[in-house]
Short mmCIF file of C-alpha atoms and ligand atoms in Angstrom, two decimals:
data_model
loop_
_atom_site.label_atom_id
_atom_site.label_comp_id
_atom_site.label_asym_id
_atom_site.label_seq_id
_atom_site.Cartn_x
_atom_site.Cartn_y
_atom_site.Cartn_z
CA MET A 1 19.69 9.95 -7.18
CA LYS A 2 20.10 8.23 -4.38
CA HIS A 3 20.54 4.34 -4.52
CA PHE A 4 20.12 1.86 -1.12
CA ILE A 5 22.09 -0.99 -1.44
CA ASN A 6 24.10 -1.49 1.45
CA LEU A 7 24.39 0.58 5.27
CA LYS A 8 27.84 1.02 4.43
CA ASP A 9 27.81 3.26 1.22
CA ILE A 10 25.30 5.61 2.77
CA PRO A 11 25.91 8.99 5.19
CA VAL A 12 24.47 8.67 9.20
CA LYS A 13 23.29 11.53 8.51
CA ASP A 14 21.06 9.89 5.23
CA LEU A 15 20.23 6.98 7.89
CA ARG A 16 19.26 9.14 10.87
CA LYS A 17 17.25 11.54 8.98
CA ILE A 18 14.93 7.99 7.28
CA ILE A 19 14.50 7.17 10.97
CA VAL A 20 13.27 10.38 12.23
CA ASP A 21 10.94 10.87 8.41
CA ALA A 22 9.57 7.27 9.47
CA LYS A 23 8.81 7.54 12.81
CA LYS A 24 7.02 11.27 12.02
CA ARG A 25 5.01 8.90 8.84
CA LYS A 26 3.88 5.71 11.59
CA ASN A 27 2.75 8.38 13.78
CA LEU A 28 0.59 10.85 11.54
CA ARG A 29 -0.75 7.06 10.34
CA LYS A 30 -2.48 6.10 13.21
CA LYS A 31 -6.01 6.53 12.76
CA LEU A 32 -5.69 5.86 8.60
CA SER A 33 -6.57 2.40 6.70
CA THR A 34 -3.97 0.44 5.18
CA LEU A 35 -4.62 1.69 1.70
CA GLU A 36 -5.02 5.23 2.77
CA VAL A 37 -2.64 7.80 1.29
CA ASP A 38 -0.42 10.06 3.24
CA LYS A 39 -1.08 13.40 3.16
CA GLY A 40 0.55 15.16 -0.16
CA ALA A 41 0.72 11.63 -1.81
CA PRO A 42 4.80 12.46 -2.01
CA LEU A 43 4.97 9.71 -4.71
CA LYS A 44 1.97 9.69 -6.86
CA GLY A 45 2.57 8.25 -10.26
CA LYS A 46 5.75 6.35 -9.60
CA LEU A 47 6.21 3.03 -10.29
CA LEU A 48 8.06 1.29 -8.03
CA ILE A 49 9.15 -1.73 -10.45
CA GLN A 50 10.18 -5.03 -7.37
CA MET A 51 12.75 -8.20 -8.87
CA PHE A 52 12.53 -11.27 -6.25
CA GLU A 53 14.45 -14.49 -7.52
CA LYS A 54 14.48 -15.51 -4.17
CA SER A 55 11.02 -16.18 -1.88
CA SER A 56 10.29 -13.45 0.06
CA LEU A 57 6.91 -12.98 2.33
CA ARG A 58 8.02 -9.64 3.95
CA THR A 59 9.73 -7.55 2.49
CA ARG A 60 7.43 -8.29 -0.59
CA LEU A 61 3.96 -7.10 1.04
CA SER A 62 6.44 -4.05 2.67
CA PHE A 63 7.01 -2.24 -0.65
CA TYR A 64 3.79 -2.86 -1.85
CA LEU A 65 2.22 -0.92 1.15
CA ALA A 66 5.10 1.48 1.48
CA ILE A 67 4.21 2.93 -2.60
CA ARG A 68 0.82 2.68 -1.58
CA GLN A 69 0.99 4.35 1.02
CA LEU A 70 2.99 7.12 -0.65
CA GLY A 71 0.23 7.54 -4.24
CA GLY A 72 2.03 5.66 -6.27
CA GLU A 73 1.89 2.00 -6.92
CA THR A 74 4.27 -1.50 -7.97
CA LEU A 75 5.04 -4.05 -9.97
CA THR A 76 6.52 -7.61 -9.31
CA LEU A 77 8.23 -9.38 -12.01
CA ARG A 78 9.19 -13.09 -11.30
CA SER A 79 12.50 -12.99 -12.57
CA ASN A 80 12.09 -17.17 -14.08
CA GLU A 81 9.61 -14.60 -16.37
CA LEU A 82 11.54 -12.92 -18.08
CA HIS A 83 14.01 -12.96 -21.33
CA LEU A 84 16.75 -12.32 -18.20
CA GLY A 85 16.55 -15.02 -15.75
CA GLN A 86 16.02 -17.31 -19.61
CA GLY A 87 19.31 -15.95 -21.02
CA GLY A 88 17.81 -14.66 -23.43
CA GLU A 89 18.74 -10.66 -22.46
CA SER A 90 21.39 -8.81 -21.04
CA ILE A 91 21.16 -6.96 -17.63
CA ALA A 92 22.54 -3.78 -19.49
CA ASP A 93 19.34 -3.79 -22.14
CA THR A 94 17.18 -5.61 -19.58
CA ALA A 95 17.39 -2.57 -17.03
CA LYS A 96 18.05 0.27 -19.39
CA ILE A 97 13.82 -0.74 -20.49
CA LEU A 98 12.69 -1.16 -16.31
CA SER A 99 14.03 2.46 -16.11
CA THR A 100 12.42 3.75 -19.16
CA TYR A 101 8.87 2.43 -17.80
CA GLY A 102 9.48 2.53 -14.10
CA ASP A 103 10.41 5.12 -11.27
CA GLY A 104 12.78 2.78 -8.89
CA PHE A 105 13.54 -0.73 -8.89
CA MET A 106 13.99 -3.14 -6.03
CA LEU A 107 16.08 -7.02 -6.48
CA ARG A 108 15.91 -9.29 -4.20
CA THR A 109 19.19 -11.84 -5.75
CA ASP A 110 21.90 -13.95 -4.80
CA SER A 111 24.41 -11.93 -6.50
CA ASP A 112 25.63 -8.87 -5.23
CA LYS A 113 27.24 -8.35 -8.74
CA LYS A 114 24.09 -8.83 -10.27
CA VAL A 115 22.92 -5.70 -8.52
CA LYS A 116 26.22 -3.75 -8.76
CA ASN A 117 25.95 -4.51 -12.93
CA PHE A 118 21.55 -3.50 -12.99
CA LYS A 119 23.36 -0.09 -10.21
CA GLU A 120 25.85 0.90 -13.43
CA HIS A 121 23.41 0.30 -15.85
CA LEU A 122 19.91 1.94 -14.69
CA SER A 123 19.18 5.27 -14.78
CA ILE A 124 16.43 5.10 -11.40
CA PRO A 125 17.32 4.29 -7.99
CA VAL A 126 17.75 1.39 -7.11
CA ILE A 127 17.22 -1.03 -3.72
CA ASN A 128 18.80 -3.56 -1.77
CA GLY A 129 15.55 -5.72 -1.00
CA LEU A 130 17.78 -8.56 0.08
CA SER A 131 21.47 -9.85 -0.96
CA PRO A 132 23.87 -12.09 -0.13
CA SER A 133 26.57 -9.81 1.13
CA SER A 134 23.59 -7.08 2.90
CA HIS A 135 19.36 -6.78 4.05
CA PRO A 136 20.24 -2.70 4.37
CA THR A 137 16.21 -2.35 4.62
CA GLN A 138 15.69 -5.00 7.25
CA VAL A 139 18.40 -4.01 9.43
CA LEU A 140 17.46 0.31 9.06
CA SER A 141 14.24 -0.77 10.27
CA ASP A 142 15.20 -2.91 12.88
CA VAL A 143 17.46 -0.55 14.26
CA PHE A 144 14.73 2.01 14.08
CA THR A 145 12.32 -1.12 16.12
CA VAL A 146 14.36 -0.99 18.82
CA GLU A 147 14.66 3.32 19.36
CA GLU A 148 11.10 2.87 19.46
CA ILE A 149 10.47 0.21 22.25
CA LYS A 150 14.10 1.40 24.40
CA LYS A 151 13.04 5.12 23.55
CA LYS A 152 16.30 5.59 23.52
CA SER A 153 19.10 6.28 21.08
CA ILE A 154 20.98 2.83 20.22
CA SER A 155 23.96 4.38 20.82
CA LYS A 156 23.26 3.64 23.76
CA LEU A 157 22.34 0.11 23.59
CA ASN A 158 24.14 -2.92 24.65
CA ILE A 159 22.77 -5.24 21.53
CA SER A 160 23.34 -9.03 20.54
CA TRP A 161 23.54 -11.41 17.31
CA ILE A 162 23.20 -14.52 18.42
CA GLY A 163 23.53 -17.07 15.27
CA ASP A 164 25.27 -17.01 11.61
CA SER A 165 27.35 -14.75 9.85
CA ASN A 166 24.97 -14.26 7.18
CA ASN A 167 23.63 -10.89 5.30
CA VAL A 168 21.86 -9.62 8.35
CA LEU A 169 24.96 -9.72 10.50
CA ASP A 170 26.75 -7.95 7.76
CA SER A 171 24.00 -5.39 7.84
CA LEU A 172 23.68 -5.30 11.58
CA ILE A 173 27.81 -5.02 11.85
CA ALA A 174 27.76 -1.83 9.80
CA ALA A 175 24.20 -0.47 11.32
CA SER A 176 26.76 -1.05 14.97
CA VAL A 177 29.54 1.46 12.64
CA LYS A 178 27.19 3.82 11.50
CA PHE A 179 25.41 4.64 14.42
CA SER A 180 28.64 3.31 17.60
CA PHE A 181 26.53 1.10 18.84
CA LYS A 182 28.44 -1.86 21.12
CA LEU A 183 27.76 -5.10 19.36
CA SER A 184 28.16 -8.92 20.42
CA ILE A 185 28.29 -11.48 18.29
CA GLY A 186 27.63 -15.24 20.19
CA CYS A 187 27.76 -17.72 17.04
CA PRO A 188 30.80 -21.22 16.57
CA LYS A 189 34.40 -20.34 15.65
CA LYS A 190 33.70 -21.70 11.92
CA PHE A 191 31.20 -19.47 11.75
CA GLU A 192 32.12 -15.77 12.52
CA PRO A 193 32.61 -12.58 10.36
CA GLY A 194 33.69 -13.12 7.00
CA LYS A 195 37.80 -11.18 7.17
CA GLN A 196 36.20 -8.53 4.43
CA VAL A 197 33.74 -6.78 6.75
CA ARG A 198 36.55 -7.28 10.07
CA ASP A 199 38.51 -5.40 7.66
CA TRP A 200 35.84 -3.01 7.43
CA VAL A 201 35.00 -2.24 11.09
CA ASN A 202 38.94 -2.61 11.82
CA LYS A 203 38.91 0.77 8.88
CA ASN A 204 36.71 2.68 10.69
CA ASN A 205 38.44 2.12 13.73
CA LYS A 206 35.94 0.33 15.13
CA LYS A 207 35.52 -2.70 16.86
CA ILE A 208 32.90 -5.69 17.05
CA PHE A 209 33.47 -8.78 20.77
CA ILE A 210 32.77 -11.62 18.99
CA TYR A 211 32.77 -15.31 21.05
CA ASN A 212 32.15 -18.72 20.39
CA ASP A 213 29.69 -18.67 23.53
CA ALA A 214 26.32 -17.31 23.03
CA LYS A 215 26.28 -16.67 27.10
CA LYS A 216 29.28 -14.64 26.85
CA ALA A 217 27.59 -12.61 23.79
CA ALA A 218 23.80 -12.25 25.35
CA LYS A 219 25.83 -10.90 28.95
CA GLY A 220 24.42 -7.47 29.72
CA ALA A 221 22.81 -7.02 26.37
CA ASP A 222 19.71 -4.66 26.00
CA VAL A 223 18.19 -6.94 22.74
CA ILE A 224 19.04 -10.35 21.04
CA PHE A 225 18.66 -10.44 17.49
CA SER A 226 19.08 -13.92 15.69
CA ASP A 227 18.27 -15.13 12.21
CA LYS A 228 17.51 -18.83 10.91
CA VAL A 229 20.84 -21.01 11.17
CA ILE A 230 19.77 -22.01 7.16
CA SER A 231 19.74 -18.22 5.13
CA LEU A 232 17.45 -18.47 1.39
CA ASN A 233 20.11 -20.65 -1.10
CA ASP A 234 22.28 -21.64 1.84
CA LYS A 235 24.31 -24.55 0.15
CA VAL A 236 25.24 -26.68 3.04
CA ASN A 237 24.72 -29.86 5.28
CA LYS A 238 21.20 -28.41 6.68
CA LYS A 239 21.47 -31.24 9.56
CA LYS A 240 25.29 -30.54 10.35
CA LYS A 241 24.61 -26.56 10.45
CA ILE A 242 21.64 -26.73 13.02
CA GLU A 243 23.77 -29.13 14.96
CA GLN A 244 26.93 -26.94 14.64
CA PHE A 245 24.94 -24.09 16.25
CA LYS A 246 23.51 -26.32 19.02
CA LYS A 247 24.50 -24.67 21.78
CA PHE A 248 24.04 -21.66 20.31
CA ASN A 249 20.01 -21.72 21.51
CA ILE A 250 18.10 -18.38 22.34
CA ASN A 251 15.72 -19.85 25.21
CA GLN A 252 14.46 -18.99 27.98
CA LYS A 253 18.61 -19.53 30.18
CA LEU A 254 20.25 -17.73 27.68
CA MET A 255 17.66 -14.66 27.69
CA ASN A 256 18.61 -14.54 31.68
CA SER A 257 21.59 -14.05 30.88
CA ALA A 258 21.20 -10.44 29.39
CA LYS A 259 19.58 -7.49 31.05
CA LYS A 260 16.55 -8.00 33.09
CA ASP A 261 14.62 -5.35 30.49
CA CYS A 262 16.11 -7.42 27.68
CA ILE A 263 14.06 -7.62 24.33
CA PHE A 264 13.86 -10.40 21.39
CA LEU A 265 14.43 -9.42 17.97
CA HIS A 266 13.96 -11.78 13.83
CA CYS A 267 13.70 -10.95 10.83
CA LEU A 268 11.44 -13.94 10.51
CA PRO A 269 11.13 -16.61 8.68
CA ARG A 270 12.29 -18.26 12.14
CA GLY A 271 14.07 -21.81 12.10
CA SER A 272 15.25 -24.46 15.51
CA GLU A 273 17.87 -21.39 16.10
CA VAL A 274 14.67 -20.07 19.37
CA SER A 275 13.12 -21.70 21.03
CA GLU A 276 9.37 -21.02 21.42
CA GLU A 277 8.35 -19.83 24.76
CA VAL A 278 10.92 -16.56 23.64
CA PHE A 279 9.44 -16.14 19.87
CA LEU A 280 6.76 -15.57 21.46
CA GLY A 281 7.44 -14.29 24.98
CA LYS A 282 6.62 -10.96 26.24
CA LYS A 283 10.16 -9.85 25.98
CA SER A 284 9.51 -10.87 22.25
CA HIS A 285 8.49 -7.91 19.96
CA VAL A 286 8.95 -9.44 16.10
CA TRP A 287 5.63 -8.51 14.69
CA GLN A 288 5.71 -5.15 15.92
CA GLN A 289 9.59 -5.24 14.09
CA ALA A 290 7.98 -6.76 10.55
CA LEU A 291 5.15 -4.02 10.84
CA ASN A 292 7.70 -1.48 10.97
CA ARG A 293 9.04 -2.39 7.99
CA VAL A 294 6.42 -1.15 6.26
CA HIS A 295 7.38 2.58 7.96
CA VAL A 296 11.71 2.82 7.49
CA GLN A 297 10.53 1.58 4.09
CA LYS A 298 8.53 4.69 3.05
CA SER A 299 11.38 6.85 4.15
CA ILE A 300 13.66 4.86 2.32
CA LEU A 301 11.60 5.39 -1.06
CA LEU A 302 11.55 9.05 -0.70
CA TYR A 303 15.35 9.24 -0.24
CA CYS A 304 16.09 7.62 -3.06
CA PHE A 305 12.97 8.93 -4.68
CA GLY A 306 14.87 12.66 -4.14
CA LYS A 307 11.54 13.45 -1.99
CA LEU A 308 12.81 13.13 2.20
CA ARG A 309 12.65 16.17 3.29
N1 CP B 1 12.55 -10.51 7.28
C1 CP B 1 12.56 -10.65 5.28
O1 CP B 1 13.46 -9.80 4.79
O2 CP B 1 11.21 -10.96 5.08
P1 CP B 1 10.87 -11.66 3.71
O3 CP B 1 12.28 -13.07 3.27
O4 CP B 1 9.26 -12.85 3.84
O5 CP B 1 10.34 -11.25 2.99
N1 NVA B 2 19.02 -14.67 6.49
C1 NVA B 2 18.66 -15.16 6.08
C2 NVA B 2 17.35 -13.60 5.97
C3 NVA B 2 15.62 -13.72 5.09
C4 NVA B 2 14.92 -12.56 5.61
C5 NVA B 2 18.33 -15.08 4.05
O1 NVA B 2 19.14 -14.45 3.31
O2 NVA B 2 17.99 -16.44 4.06
#
């Protein structure tokens, strides 16, 4: 049984296998409509239970389509409607029931400890659909999108992140170590990646490049990534934080510091960190990026269910 919790814990050969499978499956679906099932219905009869403790549009819908296209079904739980959410049932008992009723569990939560607890008590795979420290399904899909557009291995590209140090960046840092690509980060001093993640990079004998200057971080980039300055449930003075990121706005001028054919990616939802001109401009591939979540998550599901060929 394979879990999908943090890219740090997954061997790169498995991550690569997922990307290769997603590419094959995406090509094979060209003539199929939204809910038509892939040939062989590899997850026929399987139930993916999803639970969201935080809002979601893309992750929810892409997992719905992913499992349906593989021939399985999904059920979405709202944590506040469960005994667990009301404090009336333990994680251990909830996990036992999930394991007897379902075949896989996708969780979006504000607590990394909760993901760990579920993992300990479940006898079915758990997929992290976003936690404070990680958004692994998003970032693996983003690696896929970068390679699809650039038509080369991400290890040959300069990737820049301009924005907050959050769960998506932590997963991108993990990906930079796993796939060996150059990652330059542009953010205010106060919002640099935490010690734990930087120590992990050092322990793996890799490097990330941090600049408190957006232009320096964007210089020579093949891809510029960003994300909302204010993440879901971010308990900060929002106005103040947005002000602190003012010099890290992704506008046309900043895009001009990167390579001529640099692309812009953003996991969405967006805030004020990117100009309308860039977000909706020719260099932006955000809609393709969002749709690719379906294709990559299908291969993640196959990996977790032990069906990845
Ligand atoms: N990018 C992403 O995870 O979007 P949702 O929050 O809508 O799921
Ligand atoms: N960093 C963002 C990602 C949303 C998909 C958040 O955690 O809210």
